[in-house]
Short mmCIF file of C-alpha atoms in Angstrom, two decimals:
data_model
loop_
_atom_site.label_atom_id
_atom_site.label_comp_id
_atom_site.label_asym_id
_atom_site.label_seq_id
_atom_site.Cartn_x
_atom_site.Cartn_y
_atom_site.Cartn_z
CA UNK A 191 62.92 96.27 58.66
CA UNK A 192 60.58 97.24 61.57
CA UNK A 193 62.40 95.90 63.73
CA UNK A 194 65.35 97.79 62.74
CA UNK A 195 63.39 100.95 62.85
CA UNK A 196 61.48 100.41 66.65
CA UNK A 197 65.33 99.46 68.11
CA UNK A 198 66.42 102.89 66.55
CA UNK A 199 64.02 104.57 67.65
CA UNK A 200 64.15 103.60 71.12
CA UNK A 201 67.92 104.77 70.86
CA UNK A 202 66.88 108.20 70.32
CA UNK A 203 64.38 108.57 73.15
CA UNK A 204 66.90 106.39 75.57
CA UNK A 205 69.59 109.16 74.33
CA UNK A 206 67.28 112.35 74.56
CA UNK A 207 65.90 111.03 77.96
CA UNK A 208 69.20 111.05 79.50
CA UNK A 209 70.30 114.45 78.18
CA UNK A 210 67.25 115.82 79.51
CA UNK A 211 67.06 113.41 82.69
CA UNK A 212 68.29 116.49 84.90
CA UNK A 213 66.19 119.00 83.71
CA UNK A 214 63.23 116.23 84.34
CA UNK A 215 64.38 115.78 87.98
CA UNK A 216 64.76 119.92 88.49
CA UNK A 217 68.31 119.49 88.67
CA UNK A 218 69.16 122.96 86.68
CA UNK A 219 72.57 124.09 86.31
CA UNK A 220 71.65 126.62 88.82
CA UNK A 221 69.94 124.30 90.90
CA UNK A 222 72.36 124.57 93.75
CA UNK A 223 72.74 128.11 94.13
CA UNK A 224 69.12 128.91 93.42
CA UNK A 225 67.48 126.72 95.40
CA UNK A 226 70.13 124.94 98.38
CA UNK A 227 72.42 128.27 98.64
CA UNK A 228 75.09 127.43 100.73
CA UNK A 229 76.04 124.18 101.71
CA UNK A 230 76.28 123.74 105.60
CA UNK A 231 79.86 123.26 107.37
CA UNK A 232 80.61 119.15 108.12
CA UNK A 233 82.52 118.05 111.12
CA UNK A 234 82.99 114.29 110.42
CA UNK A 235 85.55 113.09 112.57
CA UNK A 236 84.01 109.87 113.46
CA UNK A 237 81.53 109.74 110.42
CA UNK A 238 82.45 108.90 106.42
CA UNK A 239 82.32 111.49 104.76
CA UNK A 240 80.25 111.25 101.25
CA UNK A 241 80.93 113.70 98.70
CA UNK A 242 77.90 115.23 96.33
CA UNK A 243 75.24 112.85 98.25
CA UNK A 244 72.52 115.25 98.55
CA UNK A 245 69.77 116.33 95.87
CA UNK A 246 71.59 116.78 92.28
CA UNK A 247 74.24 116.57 94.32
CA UNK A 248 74.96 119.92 96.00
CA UNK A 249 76.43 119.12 99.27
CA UNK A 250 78.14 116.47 101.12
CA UNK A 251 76.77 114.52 104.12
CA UNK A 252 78.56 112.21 106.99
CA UNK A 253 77.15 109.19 107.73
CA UNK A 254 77.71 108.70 111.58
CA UNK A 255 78.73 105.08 112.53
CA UNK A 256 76.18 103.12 114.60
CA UNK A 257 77.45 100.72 117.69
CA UNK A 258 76.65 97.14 118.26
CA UNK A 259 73.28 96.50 119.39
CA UNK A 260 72.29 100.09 118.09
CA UNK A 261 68.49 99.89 115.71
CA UNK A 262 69.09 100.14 112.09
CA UNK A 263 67.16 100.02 109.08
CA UNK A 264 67.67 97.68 105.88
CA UNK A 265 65.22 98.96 103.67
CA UNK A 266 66.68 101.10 100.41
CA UNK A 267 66.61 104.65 100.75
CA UNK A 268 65.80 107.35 98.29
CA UNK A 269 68.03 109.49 99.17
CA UNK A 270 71.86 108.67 101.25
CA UNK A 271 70.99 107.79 104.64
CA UNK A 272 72.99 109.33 107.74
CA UNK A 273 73.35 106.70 109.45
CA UNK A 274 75.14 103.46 108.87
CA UNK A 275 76.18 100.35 111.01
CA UNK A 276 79.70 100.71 112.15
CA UNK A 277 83.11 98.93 111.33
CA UNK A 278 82.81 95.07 111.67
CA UNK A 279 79.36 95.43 112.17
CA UNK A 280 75.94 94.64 110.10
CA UNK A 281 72.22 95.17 109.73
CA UNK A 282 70.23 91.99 111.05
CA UNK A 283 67.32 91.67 109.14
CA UNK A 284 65.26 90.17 111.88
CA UNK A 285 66.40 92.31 114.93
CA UNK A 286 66.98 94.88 113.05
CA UNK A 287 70.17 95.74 115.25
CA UNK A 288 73.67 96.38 114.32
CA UNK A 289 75.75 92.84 115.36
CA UNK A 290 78.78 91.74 114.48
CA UNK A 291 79.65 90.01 111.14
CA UNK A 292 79.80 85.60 111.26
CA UNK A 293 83.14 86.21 109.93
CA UNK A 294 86.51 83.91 110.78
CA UNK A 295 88.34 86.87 112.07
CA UNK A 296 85.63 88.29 114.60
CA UNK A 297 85.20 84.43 115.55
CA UNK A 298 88.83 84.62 116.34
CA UNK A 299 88.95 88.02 117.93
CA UNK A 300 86.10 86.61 120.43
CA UNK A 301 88.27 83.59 121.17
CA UNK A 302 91.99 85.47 121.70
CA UNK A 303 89.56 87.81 123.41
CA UNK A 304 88.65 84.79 125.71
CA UNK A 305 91.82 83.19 126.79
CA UNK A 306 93.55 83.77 129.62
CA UNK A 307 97.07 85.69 130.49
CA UNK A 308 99.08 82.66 129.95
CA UNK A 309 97.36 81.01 126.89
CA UNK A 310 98.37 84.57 125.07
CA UNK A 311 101.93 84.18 126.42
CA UNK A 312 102.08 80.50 125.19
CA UNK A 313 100.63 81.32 121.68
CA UNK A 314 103.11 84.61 121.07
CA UNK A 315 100.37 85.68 118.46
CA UNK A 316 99.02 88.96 118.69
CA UNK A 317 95.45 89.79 118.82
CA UNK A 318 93.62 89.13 115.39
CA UNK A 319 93.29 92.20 113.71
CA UNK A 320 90.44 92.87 111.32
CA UNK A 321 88.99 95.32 108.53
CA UNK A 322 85.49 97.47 108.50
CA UNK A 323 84.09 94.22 106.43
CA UNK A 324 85.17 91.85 109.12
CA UNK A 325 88.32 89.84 107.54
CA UNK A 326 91.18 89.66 108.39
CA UNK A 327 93.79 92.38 107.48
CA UNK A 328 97.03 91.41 105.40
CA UNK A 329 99.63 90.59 107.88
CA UNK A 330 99.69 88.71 111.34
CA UNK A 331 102.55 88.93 113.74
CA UNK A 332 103.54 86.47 116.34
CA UNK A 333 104.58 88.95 119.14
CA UNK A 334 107.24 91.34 118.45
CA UNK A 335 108.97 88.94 116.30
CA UNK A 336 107.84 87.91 112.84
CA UNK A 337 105.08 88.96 110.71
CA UNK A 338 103.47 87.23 107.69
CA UNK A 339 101.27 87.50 104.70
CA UNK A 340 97.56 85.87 105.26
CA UNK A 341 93.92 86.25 103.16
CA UNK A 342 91.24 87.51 104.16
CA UNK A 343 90.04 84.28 105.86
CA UNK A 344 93.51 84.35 107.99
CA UNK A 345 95.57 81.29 106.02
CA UNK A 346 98.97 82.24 105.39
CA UNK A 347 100.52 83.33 102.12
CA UNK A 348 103.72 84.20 101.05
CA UNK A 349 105.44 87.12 102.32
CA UNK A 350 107.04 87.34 105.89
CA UNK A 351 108.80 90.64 107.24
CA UNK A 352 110.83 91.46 110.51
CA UNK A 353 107.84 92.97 113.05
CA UNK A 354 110.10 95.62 113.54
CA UNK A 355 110.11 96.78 110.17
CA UNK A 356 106.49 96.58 109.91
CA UNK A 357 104.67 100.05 109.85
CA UNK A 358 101.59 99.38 111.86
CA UNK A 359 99.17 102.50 110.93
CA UNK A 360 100.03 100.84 107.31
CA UNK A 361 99.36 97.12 108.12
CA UNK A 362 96.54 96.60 105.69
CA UNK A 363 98.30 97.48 102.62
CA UNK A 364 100.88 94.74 103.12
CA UNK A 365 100.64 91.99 100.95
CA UNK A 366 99.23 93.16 97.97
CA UNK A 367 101.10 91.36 95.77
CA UNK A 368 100.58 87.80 97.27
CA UNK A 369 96.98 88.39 98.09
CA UNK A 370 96.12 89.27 94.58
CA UNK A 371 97.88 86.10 93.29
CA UNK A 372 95.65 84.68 95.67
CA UNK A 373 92.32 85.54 94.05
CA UNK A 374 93.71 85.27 90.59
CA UNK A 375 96.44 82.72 90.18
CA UNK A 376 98.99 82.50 87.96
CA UNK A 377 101.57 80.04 86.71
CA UNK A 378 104.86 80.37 89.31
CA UNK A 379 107.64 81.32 87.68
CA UNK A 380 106.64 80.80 83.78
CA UNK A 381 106.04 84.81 82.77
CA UNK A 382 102.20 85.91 82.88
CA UNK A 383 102.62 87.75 86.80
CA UNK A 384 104.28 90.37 88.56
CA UNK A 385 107.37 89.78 90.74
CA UNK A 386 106.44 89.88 94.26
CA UNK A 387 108.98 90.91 97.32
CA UNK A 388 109.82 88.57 99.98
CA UNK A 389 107.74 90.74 102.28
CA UNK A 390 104.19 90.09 99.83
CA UNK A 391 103.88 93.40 98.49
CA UNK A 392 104.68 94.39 94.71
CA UNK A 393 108.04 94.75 93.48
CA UNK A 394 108.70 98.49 91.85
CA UNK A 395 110.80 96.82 88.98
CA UNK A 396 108.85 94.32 86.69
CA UNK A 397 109.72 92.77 83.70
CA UNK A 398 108.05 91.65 80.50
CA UNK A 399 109.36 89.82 77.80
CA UNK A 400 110.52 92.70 75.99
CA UNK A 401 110.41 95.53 78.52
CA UNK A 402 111.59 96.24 82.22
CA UNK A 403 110.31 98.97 83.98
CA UNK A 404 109.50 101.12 87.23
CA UNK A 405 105.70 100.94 88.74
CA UNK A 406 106.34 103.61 91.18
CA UNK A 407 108.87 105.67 89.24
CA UNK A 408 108.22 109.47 90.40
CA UNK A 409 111.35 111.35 89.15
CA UNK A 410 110.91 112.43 86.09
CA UNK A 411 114.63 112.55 85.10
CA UNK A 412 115.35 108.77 85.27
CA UNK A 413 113.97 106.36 82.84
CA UNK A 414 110.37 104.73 83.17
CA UNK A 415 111.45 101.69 81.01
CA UNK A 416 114.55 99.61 79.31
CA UNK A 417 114.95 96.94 76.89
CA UNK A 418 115.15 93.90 77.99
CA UNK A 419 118.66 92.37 78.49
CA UNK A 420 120.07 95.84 78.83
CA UNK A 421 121.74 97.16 82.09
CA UNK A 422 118.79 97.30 84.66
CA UNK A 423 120.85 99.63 86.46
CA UNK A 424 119.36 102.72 84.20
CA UNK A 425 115.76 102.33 86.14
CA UNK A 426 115.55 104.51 89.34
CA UNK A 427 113.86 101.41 91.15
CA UNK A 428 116.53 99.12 90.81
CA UNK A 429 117.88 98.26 94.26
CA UNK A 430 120.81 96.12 94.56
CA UNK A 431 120.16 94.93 97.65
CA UNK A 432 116.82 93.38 96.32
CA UNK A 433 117.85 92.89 92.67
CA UNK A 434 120.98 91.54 92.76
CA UNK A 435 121.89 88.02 91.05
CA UNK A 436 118.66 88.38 88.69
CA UNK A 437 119.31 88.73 85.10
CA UNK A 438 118.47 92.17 82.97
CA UNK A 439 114.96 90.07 82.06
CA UNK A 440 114.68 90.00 86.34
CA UNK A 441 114.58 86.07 86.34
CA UNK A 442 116.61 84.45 89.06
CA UNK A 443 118.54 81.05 89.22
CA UNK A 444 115.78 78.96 90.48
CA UNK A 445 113.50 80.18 87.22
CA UNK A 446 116.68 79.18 84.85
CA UNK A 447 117.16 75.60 86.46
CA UNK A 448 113.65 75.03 86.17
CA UNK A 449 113.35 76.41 82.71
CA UNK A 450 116.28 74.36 81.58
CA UNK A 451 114.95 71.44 82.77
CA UNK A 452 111.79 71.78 81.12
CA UNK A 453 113.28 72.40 77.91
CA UNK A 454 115.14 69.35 78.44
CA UNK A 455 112.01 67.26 79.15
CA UNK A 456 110.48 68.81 76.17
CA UNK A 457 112.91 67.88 73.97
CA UNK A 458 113.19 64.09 74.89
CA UNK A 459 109.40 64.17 75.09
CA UNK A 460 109.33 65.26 70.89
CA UNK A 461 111.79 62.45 70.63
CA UNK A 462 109.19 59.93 72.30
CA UNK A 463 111.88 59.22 75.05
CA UNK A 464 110.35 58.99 78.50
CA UNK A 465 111.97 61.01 81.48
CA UNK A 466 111.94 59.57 84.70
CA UNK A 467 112.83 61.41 87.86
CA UNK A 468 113.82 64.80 87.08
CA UNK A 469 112.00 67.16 89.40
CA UNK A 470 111.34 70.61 88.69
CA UNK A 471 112.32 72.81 91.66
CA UNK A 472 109.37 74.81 92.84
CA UNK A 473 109.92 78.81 92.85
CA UNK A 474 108.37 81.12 95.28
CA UNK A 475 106.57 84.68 93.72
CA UNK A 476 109.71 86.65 94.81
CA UNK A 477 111.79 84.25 92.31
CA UNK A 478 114.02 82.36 95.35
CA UNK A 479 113.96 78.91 95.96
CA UNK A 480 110.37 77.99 97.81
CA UNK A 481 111.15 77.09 101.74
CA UNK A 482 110.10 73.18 101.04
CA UNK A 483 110.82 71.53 97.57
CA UNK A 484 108.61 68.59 96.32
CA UNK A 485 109.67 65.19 94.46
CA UNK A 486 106.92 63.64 92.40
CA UNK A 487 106.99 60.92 94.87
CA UNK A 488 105.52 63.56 97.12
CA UNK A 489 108.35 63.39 99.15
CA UNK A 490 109.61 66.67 100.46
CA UNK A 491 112.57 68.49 102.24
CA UNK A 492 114.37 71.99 102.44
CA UNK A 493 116.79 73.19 99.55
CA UNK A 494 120.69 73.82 100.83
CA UNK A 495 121.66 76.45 101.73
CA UNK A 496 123.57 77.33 98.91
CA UNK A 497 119.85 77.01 96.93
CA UNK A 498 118.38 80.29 97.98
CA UNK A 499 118.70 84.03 96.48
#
């Protein structure tokens, strides 16, 4: 019963202590005006810009980007500093100097950086590209000809689009699709993830096992969702250049042949009957035939032509 009574009562005070925690800090509802006035006028063109960052947070602040090599601190602050190392970069504890991450991408920067004219030439690859934490951004493209999905470590995923289609001030938010199914995997093609493009990135019309709708949807006279095994047509994100040949539950032929055939295994399994060498074809995330199908004798070759969507 005590113990019932001390846990309630440190409830209350916990509660009470964070009503009151601004009024214990001085941060009145007129704190602001009363005491800061007028916030002073930001030019952060180069700087990230941090809204609400200063005392009970009146104003902003920009925290100007240090350069390799530049002294920094690692210590925690009480208050936002103004200062930070820049993209790519980091705080070495024992210099305490802004140097590059150890990451795979700045290891390969340094090397493309190294080679000569004609080694770039012979490799067609263009220069590694990475983000403000040092990995590598979502898509690599060999010269001006093909482009493709990778992690953030630079090992290639799914996804591959024509370099001249590729938007390059938007390059890092290619890929979404397969680099999320990436970090959390999923069972390919058996329900339980979202239908990727053959480019990586999401694909506006999904399906679940009772409902298809639009992600993206933004007109608000179309319709957001439709039964399943209705016309798919009624969804404002259906594209018939993408969608065509998929059912109205969006599964294509290589799911159904490799549905069928595990039904079929299933049922001869139930019936204690042992099948032997009946491969399952292997689907890629957009729902077409993957590039190089497997036999359980781990021997493998390209589907026909006529095996593709």
């Amino acid at each position: 019963m005590f113990t019932h009574k001390a846990a309630f009562i440190c409830i209350i005070i916990h509660v009470l202590g964070g009503v009151n925690s601004q009024h214990r800090f001085g941060c009145e509802e007129d704190y602001c005006t009363r005491i800061v006035g007028k916030c002073p006028k930001l030019k952060c063109d180069n700087g990230r810009l941090i809204n609400n960052a200063t005392t009970c947070g009146c104003c902003d602040i920009c925290v100007e980007p240090l350069k390799e090599g530049d002294p920094c601190k690692t210590q925690i602050f009480a208050a936002m500093p103004k200062q930070e190392c820049g993209p790519g970069l980091t705080c070495d504890k024992a210099t305490k100097k802004c140097t590059l991450v150890n990451t795979k991408c700045v290891k390969d920067r340094k090397k493309y950086d190294s080679m000569s004219w004609s080694e770039e030439i012979s490799l067609k690859q263009s220069r590694p590209e990475c983000d403000e934490f040092g990995y590598y951004i979502s898509m690599i493209c060999l010269s001006d000809l093909l482009c493709y999905c990778v992690d953030k470590h630079g090992e290639r995923l799914f996804g591959t689009q024509l370099a001249s289609e590729v938007d390059a001030t938007k390059m890092n938010t290619y890929c979404n699709c397969s680099r999320e199914f990436k970090e959390f995997p999923r069972s390919v093609p058996d329900g339980g993830f979202l239908r990727c493009l053959p480019n990586g990135d999401y694909d506006a019309l999904q399906c679940t096992e009772e409902w298809c709708y639009c992600m993206k949807d933004t007109n608000p006279n179309t319709a957001d969702a439709v039964h399943c095994n209705t016309s798919l047509q009624a969804l404002s994100c259906y594209d018939m250049n993408i969608h065509k040949g998929l059912d109205s539950s969006l599964r294509s032929e290589c799911w159904h042949k490799r549905n069928d055939l595990k039904q079929v295994i299933k049922k001869h399994e139930q019936a204690n009957i042992t099948v032997i060498g009946v491969d399952l074809p292997r689907c890629d995330m957009d729902g077409s035939y993957a590039p190089v199908q497997c036999m359980r004798e781990r021997m493998c070759k390209r589907p026909r032509s006529d095996q593709s969507n």
